[in-house]
Coordinates of C-alpha atoms in Angstrom, one line a residue:
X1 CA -35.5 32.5 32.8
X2 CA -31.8 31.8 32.0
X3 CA -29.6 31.2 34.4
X4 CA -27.2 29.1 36.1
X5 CA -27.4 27.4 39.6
X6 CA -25.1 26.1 42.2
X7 CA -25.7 24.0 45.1
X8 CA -23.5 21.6 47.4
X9 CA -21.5 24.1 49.1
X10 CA -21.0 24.3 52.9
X11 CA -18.8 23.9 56.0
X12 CA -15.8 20.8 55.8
X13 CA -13.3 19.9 58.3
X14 CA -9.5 20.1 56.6
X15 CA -9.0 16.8 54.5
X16 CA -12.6 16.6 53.9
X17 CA -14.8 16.6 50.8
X18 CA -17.7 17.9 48.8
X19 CA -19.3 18.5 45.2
X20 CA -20.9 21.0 43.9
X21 CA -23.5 20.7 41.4
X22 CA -24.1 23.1 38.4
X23 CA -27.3 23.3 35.8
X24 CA -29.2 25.5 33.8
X25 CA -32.4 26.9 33.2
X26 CA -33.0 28.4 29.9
X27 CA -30.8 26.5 27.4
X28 CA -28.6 23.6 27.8
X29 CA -25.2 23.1 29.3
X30 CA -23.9 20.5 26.9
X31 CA -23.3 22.5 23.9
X32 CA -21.1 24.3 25.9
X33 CA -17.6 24.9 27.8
X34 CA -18.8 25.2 31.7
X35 CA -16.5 26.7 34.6
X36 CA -16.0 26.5 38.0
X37 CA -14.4 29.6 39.8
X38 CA -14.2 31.3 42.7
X39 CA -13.2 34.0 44.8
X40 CA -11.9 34.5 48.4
X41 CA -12.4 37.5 50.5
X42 CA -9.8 40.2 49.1
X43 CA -8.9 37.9 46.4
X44 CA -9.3 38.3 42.5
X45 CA -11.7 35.1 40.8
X46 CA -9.5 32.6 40.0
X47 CA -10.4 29.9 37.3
X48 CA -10.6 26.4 39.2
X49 CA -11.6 24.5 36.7
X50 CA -13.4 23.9 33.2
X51 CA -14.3 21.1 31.2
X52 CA -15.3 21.0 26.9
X53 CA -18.6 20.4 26.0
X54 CA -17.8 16.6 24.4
X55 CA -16.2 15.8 27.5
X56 CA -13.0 15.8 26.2
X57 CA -10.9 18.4 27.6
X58 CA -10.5 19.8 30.8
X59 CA -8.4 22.0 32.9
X60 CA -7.3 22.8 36.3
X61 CA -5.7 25.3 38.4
X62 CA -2.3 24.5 39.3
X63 CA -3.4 24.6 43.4
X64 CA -6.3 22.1 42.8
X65 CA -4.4 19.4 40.7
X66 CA -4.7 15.8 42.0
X67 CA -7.8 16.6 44.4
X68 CA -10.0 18.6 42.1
X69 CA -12.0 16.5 39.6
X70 CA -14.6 17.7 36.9
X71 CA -17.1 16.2 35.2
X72 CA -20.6 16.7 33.3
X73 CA -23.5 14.6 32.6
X74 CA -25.5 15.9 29.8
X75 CA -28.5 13.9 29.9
X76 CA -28.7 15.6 33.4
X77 CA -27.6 19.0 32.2
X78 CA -25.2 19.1 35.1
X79 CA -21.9 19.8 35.7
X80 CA -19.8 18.7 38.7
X81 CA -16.7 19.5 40.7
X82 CA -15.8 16.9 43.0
X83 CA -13.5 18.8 45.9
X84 CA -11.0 16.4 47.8
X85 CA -8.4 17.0 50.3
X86 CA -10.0 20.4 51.4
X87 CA -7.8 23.0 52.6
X88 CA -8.5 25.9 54.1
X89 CA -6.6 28.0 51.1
X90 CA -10.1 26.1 49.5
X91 CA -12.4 28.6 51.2
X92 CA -14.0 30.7 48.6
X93 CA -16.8 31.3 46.9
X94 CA -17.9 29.4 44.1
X95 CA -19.4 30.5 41.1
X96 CA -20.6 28.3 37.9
X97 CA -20.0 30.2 34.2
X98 CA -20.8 29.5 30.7
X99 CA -19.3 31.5 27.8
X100 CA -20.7 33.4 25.5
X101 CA -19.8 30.8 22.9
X102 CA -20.3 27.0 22.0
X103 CA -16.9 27.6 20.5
X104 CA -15.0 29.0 23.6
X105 CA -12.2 26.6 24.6
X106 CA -11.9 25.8 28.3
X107 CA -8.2 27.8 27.9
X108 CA -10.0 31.3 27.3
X109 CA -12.9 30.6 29.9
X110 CA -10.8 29.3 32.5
X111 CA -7.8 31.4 32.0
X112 CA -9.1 34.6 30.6
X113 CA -12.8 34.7 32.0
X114 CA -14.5 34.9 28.7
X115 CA -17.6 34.3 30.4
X116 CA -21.0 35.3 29.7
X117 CA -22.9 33.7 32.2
X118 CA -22.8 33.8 36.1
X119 CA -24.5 31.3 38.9
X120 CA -25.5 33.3 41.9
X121 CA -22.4 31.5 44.0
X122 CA -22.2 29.0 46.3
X123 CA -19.7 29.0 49.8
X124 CA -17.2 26.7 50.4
X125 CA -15.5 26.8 53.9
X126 CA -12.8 24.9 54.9
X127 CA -12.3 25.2 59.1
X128 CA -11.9 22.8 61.5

């Protein structure tokens, strides 16, 4: 089955931290552009976050710059977003994504959602 899967969400205190995890089933990550995004109650999905598949190229959302960090390890077939400095503006839902293309740069996935795959979403809540 091919799919994408999420885990390392939860509940955090203001200031805290926490990383998710991302991996496939199916086919592998590391030919590929991987995302994090999410989504807040009444609130369109945002790109957070996406990094190339070589590792060289990544990008953030303005409102995650300087605590956010991504990363992959594709002997793992796993993608990471470490989460510092939680807010509660952080709360969200998280989602995982892969395009529909080896070639899709982290600029179209993460800024114009050219996505083909979804995780099922992982929840993120910052609350003291």
């Amino acid at each position: 089955q091919v799919q994408l899967v999420e885990s390392g969400g939860g509940l955090v205190q203001p200031g805290g931290s926490l990383t998710l995890s991302c991996t496939s089933s199916g086919f592998f990550l590391n030919y590929y552009t991987v995302g994090w995004f999410r989504q807040a109650p009444g609130k369109e999905r945002e790109g957070v976050s996406c990094i190339s598949s070589g590792d060289d190229g990544s990008y953030y959302a303005d409102s995650v710059k300087g605590r956010f960090t991504i990363s992959r390890d594709n002997a793992k077939n796993t993608v990471y977003l470490q989460m510092n400095s939680l807010k509660p503006e952080d709360t969200a839902v998280y989602y995982c994504a892969s395009p529909p293309s080896a070639r899709t740069t982290i600029q179209a996935m993460c800024l114009l959602q050219v996505v083909d795959r979804w995780g099922q979403g992982t929840q993120v809540t910052v609350s003291s």
